PDB file of C-alpha atoms in Angstrom:
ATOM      1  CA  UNK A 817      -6.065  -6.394 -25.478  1.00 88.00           C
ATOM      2  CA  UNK A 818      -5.308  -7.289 -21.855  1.00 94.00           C
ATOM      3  CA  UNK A 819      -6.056  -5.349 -18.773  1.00 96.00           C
ATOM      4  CA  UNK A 820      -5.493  -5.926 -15.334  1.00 97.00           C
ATOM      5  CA  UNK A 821      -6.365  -3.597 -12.842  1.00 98.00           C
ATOM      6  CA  UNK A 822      -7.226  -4.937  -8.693  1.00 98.00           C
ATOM      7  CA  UNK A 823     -10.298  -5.221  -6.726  1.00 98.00           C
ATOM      8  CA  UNK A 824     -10.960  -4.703  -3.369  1.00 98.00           C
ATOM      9  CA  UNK A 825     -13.083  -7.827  -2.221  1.00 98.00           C
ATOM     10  CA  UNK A 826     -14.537  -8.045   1.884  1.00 98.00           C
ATOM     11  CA  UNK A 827     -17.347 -10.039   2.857  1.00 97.00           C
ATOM     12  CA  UNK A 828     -20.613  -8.056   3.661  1.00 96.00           C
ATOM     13  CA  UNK A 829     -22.644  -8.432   7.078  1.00 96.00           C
ATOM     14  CA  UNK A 830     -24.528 -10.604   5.397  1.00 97.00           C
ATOM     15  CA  UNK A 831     -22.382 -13.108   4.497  1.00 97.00           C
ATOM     16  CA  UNK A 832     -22.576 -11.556   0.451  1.00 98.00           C
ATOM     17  CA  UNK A 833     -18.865 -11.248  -0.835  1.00 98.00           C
ATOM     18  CA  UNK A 834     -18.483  -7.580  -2.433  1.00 98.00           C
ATOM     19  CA  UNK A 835     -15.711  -6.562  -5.162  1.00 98.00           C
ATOM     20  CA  UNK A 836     -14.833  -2.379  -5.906  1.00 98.00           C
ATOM     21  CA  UNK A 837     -12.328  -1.605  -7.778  1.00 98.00           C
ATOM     22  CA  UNK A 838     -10.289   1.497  -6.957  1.00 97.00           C
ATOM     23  CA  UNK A 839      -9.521   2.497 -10.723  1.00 98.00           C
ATOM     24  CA  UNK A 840     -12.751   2.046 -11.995  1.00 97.00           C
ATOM     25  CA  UNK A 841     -15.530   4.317 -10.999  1.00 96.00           C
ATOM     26  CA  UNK A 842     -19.538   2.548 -10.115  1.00 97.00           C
ATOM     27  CA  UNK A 843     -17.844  -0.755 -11.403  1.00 98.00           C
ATOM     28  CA  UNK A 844     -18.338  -3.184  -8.295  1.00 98.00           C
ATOM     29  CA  UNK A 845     -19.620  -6.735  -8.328  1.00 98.00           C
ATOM     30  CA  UNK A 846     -21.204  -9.423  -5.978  1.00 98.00           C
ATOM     31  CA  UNK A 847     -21.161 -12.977  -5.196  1.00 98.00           C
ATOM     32  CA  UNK A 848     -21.847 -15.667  -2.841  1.00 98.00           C
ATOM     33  CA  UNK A 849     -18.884 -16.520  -2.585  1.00 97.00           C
ATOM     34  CA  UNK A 850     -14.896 -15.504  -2.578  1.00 96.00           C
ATOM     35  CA  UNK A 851     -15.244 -17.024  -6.241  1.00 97.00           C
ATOM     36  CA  UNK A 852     -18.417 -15.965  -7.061  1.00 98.00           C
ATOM     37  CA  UNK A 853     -17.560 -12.458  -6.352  1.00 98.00           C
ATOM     38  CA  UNK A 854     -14.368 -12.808  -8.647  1.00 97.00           C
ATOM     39  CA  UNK A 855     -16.017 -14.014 -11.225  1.00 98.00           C
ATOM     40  CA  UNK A 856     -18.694 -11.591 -11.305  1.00 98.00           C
ATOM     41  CA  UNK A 857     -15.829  -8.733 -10.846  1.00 98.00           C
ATOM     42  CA  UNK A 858     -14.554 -10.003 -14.297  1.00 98.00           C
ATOM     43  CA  UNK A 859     -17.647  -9.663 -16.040  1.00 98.00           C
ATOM     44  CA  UNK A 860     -18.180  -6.159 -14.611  1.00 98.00           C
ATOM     45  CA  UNK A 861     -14.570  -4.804 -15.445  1.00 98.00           C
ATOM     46  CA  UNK A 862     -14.813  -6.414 -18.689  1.00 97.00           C
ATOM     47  CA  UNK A 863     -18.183  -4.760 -19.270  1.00 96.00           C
ATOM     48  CA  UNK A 864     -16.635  -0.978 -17.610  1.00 96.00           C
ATOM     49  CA  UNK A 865     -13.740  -1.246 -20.226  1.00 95.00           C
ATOM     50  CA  UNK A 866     -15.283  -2.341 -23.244  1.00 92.00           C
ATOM     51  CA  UNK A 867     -18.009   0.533 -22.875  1.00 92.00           C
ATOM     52  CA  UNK A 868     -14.999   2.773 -21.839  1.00 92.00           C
ATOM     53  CA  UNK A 869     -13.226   2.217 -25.255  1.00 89.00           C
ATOM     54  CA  UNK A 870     -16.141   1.993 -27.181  1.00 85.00           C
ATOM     55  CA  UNK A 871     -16.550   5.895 -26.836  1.00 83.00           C
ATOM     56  CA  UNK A 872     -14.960   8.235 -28.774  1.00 80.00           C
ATOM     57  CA  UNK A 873     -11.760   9.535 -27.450  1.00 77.00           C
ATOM     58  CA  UNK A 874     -11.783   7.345 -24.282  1.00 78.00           C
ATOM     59  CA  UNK A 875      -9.034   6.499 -22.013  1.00 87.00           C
ATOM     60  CA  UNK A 876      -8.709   4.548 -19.121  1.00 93.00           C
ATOM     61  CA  UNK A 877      -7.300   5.027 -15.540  1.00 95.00           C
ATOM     62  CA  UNK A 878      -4.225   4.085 -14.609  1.00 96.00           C
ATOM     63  CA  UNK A 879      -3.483   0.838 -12.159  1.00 97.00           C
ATOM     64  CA  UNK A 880      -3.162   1.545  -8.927  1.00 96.00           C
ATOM     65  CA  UNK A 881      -0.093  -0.208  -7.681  1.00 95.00           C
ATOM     66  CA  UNK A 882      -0.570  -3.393  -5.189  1.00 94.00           C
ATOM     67  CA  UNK A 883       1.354  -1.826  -2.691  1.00 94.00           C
ATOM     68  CA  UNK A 884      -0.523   1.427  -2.550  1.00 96.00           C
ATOM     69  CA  UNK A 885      -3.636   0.327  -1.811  1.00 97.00           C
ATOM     70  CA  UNK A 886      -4.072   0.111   1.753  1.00 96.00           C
ATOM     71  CA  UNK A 887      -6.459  -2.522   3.327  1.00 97.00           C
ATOM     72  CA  UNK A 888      -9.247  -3.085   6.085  1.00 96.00           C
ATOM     73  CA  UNK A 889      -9.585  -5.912   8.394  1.00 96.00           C
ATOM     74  CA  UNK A 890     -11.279  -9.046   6.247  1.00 95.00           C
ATOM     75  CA  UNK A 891     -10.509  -6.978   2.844  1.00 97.00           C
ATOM     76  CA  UNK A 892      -8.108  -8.991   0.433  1.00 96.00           C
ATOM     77  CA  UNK A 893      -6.923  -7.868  -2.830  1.00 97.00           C
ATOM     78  CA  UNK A 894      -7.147  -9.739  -6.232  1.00 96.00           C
ATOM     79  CA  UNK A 895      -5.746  -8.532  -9.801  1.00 97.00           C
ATOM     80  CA  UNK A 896      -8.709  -8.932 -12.012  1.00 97.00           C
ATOM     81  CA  UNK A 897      -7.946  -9.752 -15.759  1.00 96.00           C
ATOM     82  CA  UNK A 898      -9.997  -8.831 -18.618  1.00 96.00           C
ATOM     83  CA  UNK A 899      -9.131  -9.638 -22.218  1.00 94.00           C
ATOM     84  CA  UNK A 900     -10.998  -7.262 -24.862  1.00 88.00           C
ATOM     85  CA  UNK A 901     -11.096  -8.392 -28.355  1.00 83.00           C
ATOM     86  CA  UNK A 902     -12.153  -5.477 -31.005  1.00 70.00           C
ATOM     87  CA  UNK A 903     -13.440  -6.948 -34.208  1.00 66.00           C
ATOM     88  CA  UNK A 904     -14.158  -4.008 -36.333  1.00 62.00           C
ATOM     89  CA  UNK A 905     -11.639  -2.842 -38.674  1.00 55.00           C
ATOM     90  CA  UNK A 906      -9.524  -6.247 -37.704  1.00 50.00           C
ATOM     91  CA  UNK A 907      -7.833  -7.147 -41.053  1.00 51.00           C
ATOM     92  CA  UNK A 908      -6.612 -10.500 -40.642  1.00 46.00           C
TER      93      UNK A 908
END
């Protein structure tokens, strides 16, 4: 399954580049760099999903639209894909 949902990177003070994503609640990442940061956002939506639908009865939030989110000076706006592959009960 494929989900995309956007992250709100800005460079910190100092110099760190920060991802939060506005659907996903705690899930933020960090980097060194603009890719670094992206790259680390992955693995932490990816991890935030997987443990989301790994519960019982779990749902996830809808995508907030690209042109609702409103940004801050330095602030840019990536879409973040995650592909989650369930194994169990796969019949092939």
């Amino acid at each position: 399954m494929k989900f995309i949902y956007p992250a709100i990177i800005r460079q910190t003070e100092s110099g760190l580049f920060q991802a939060t994503f506005p659907d996903l609640d705690c899930c933020e990442a960090t980097g060194e760099t603009l890719e670094d940061a992206v790259d680390k956002a992955n693995e932490a939506a990816y991890d935030w999903i997987y443990l989301e639908l790994s519960e019982e009865g779990a749902h996830l939030p809808p995508v907030t639209d690209l042109n609702d989110i409103i940004l801050k000076d330095g602030e840019t706006v990536r879409n973040i894909c995650v592909n989650v592959r369930f194994t169990e009960g796969w019949e092939e």
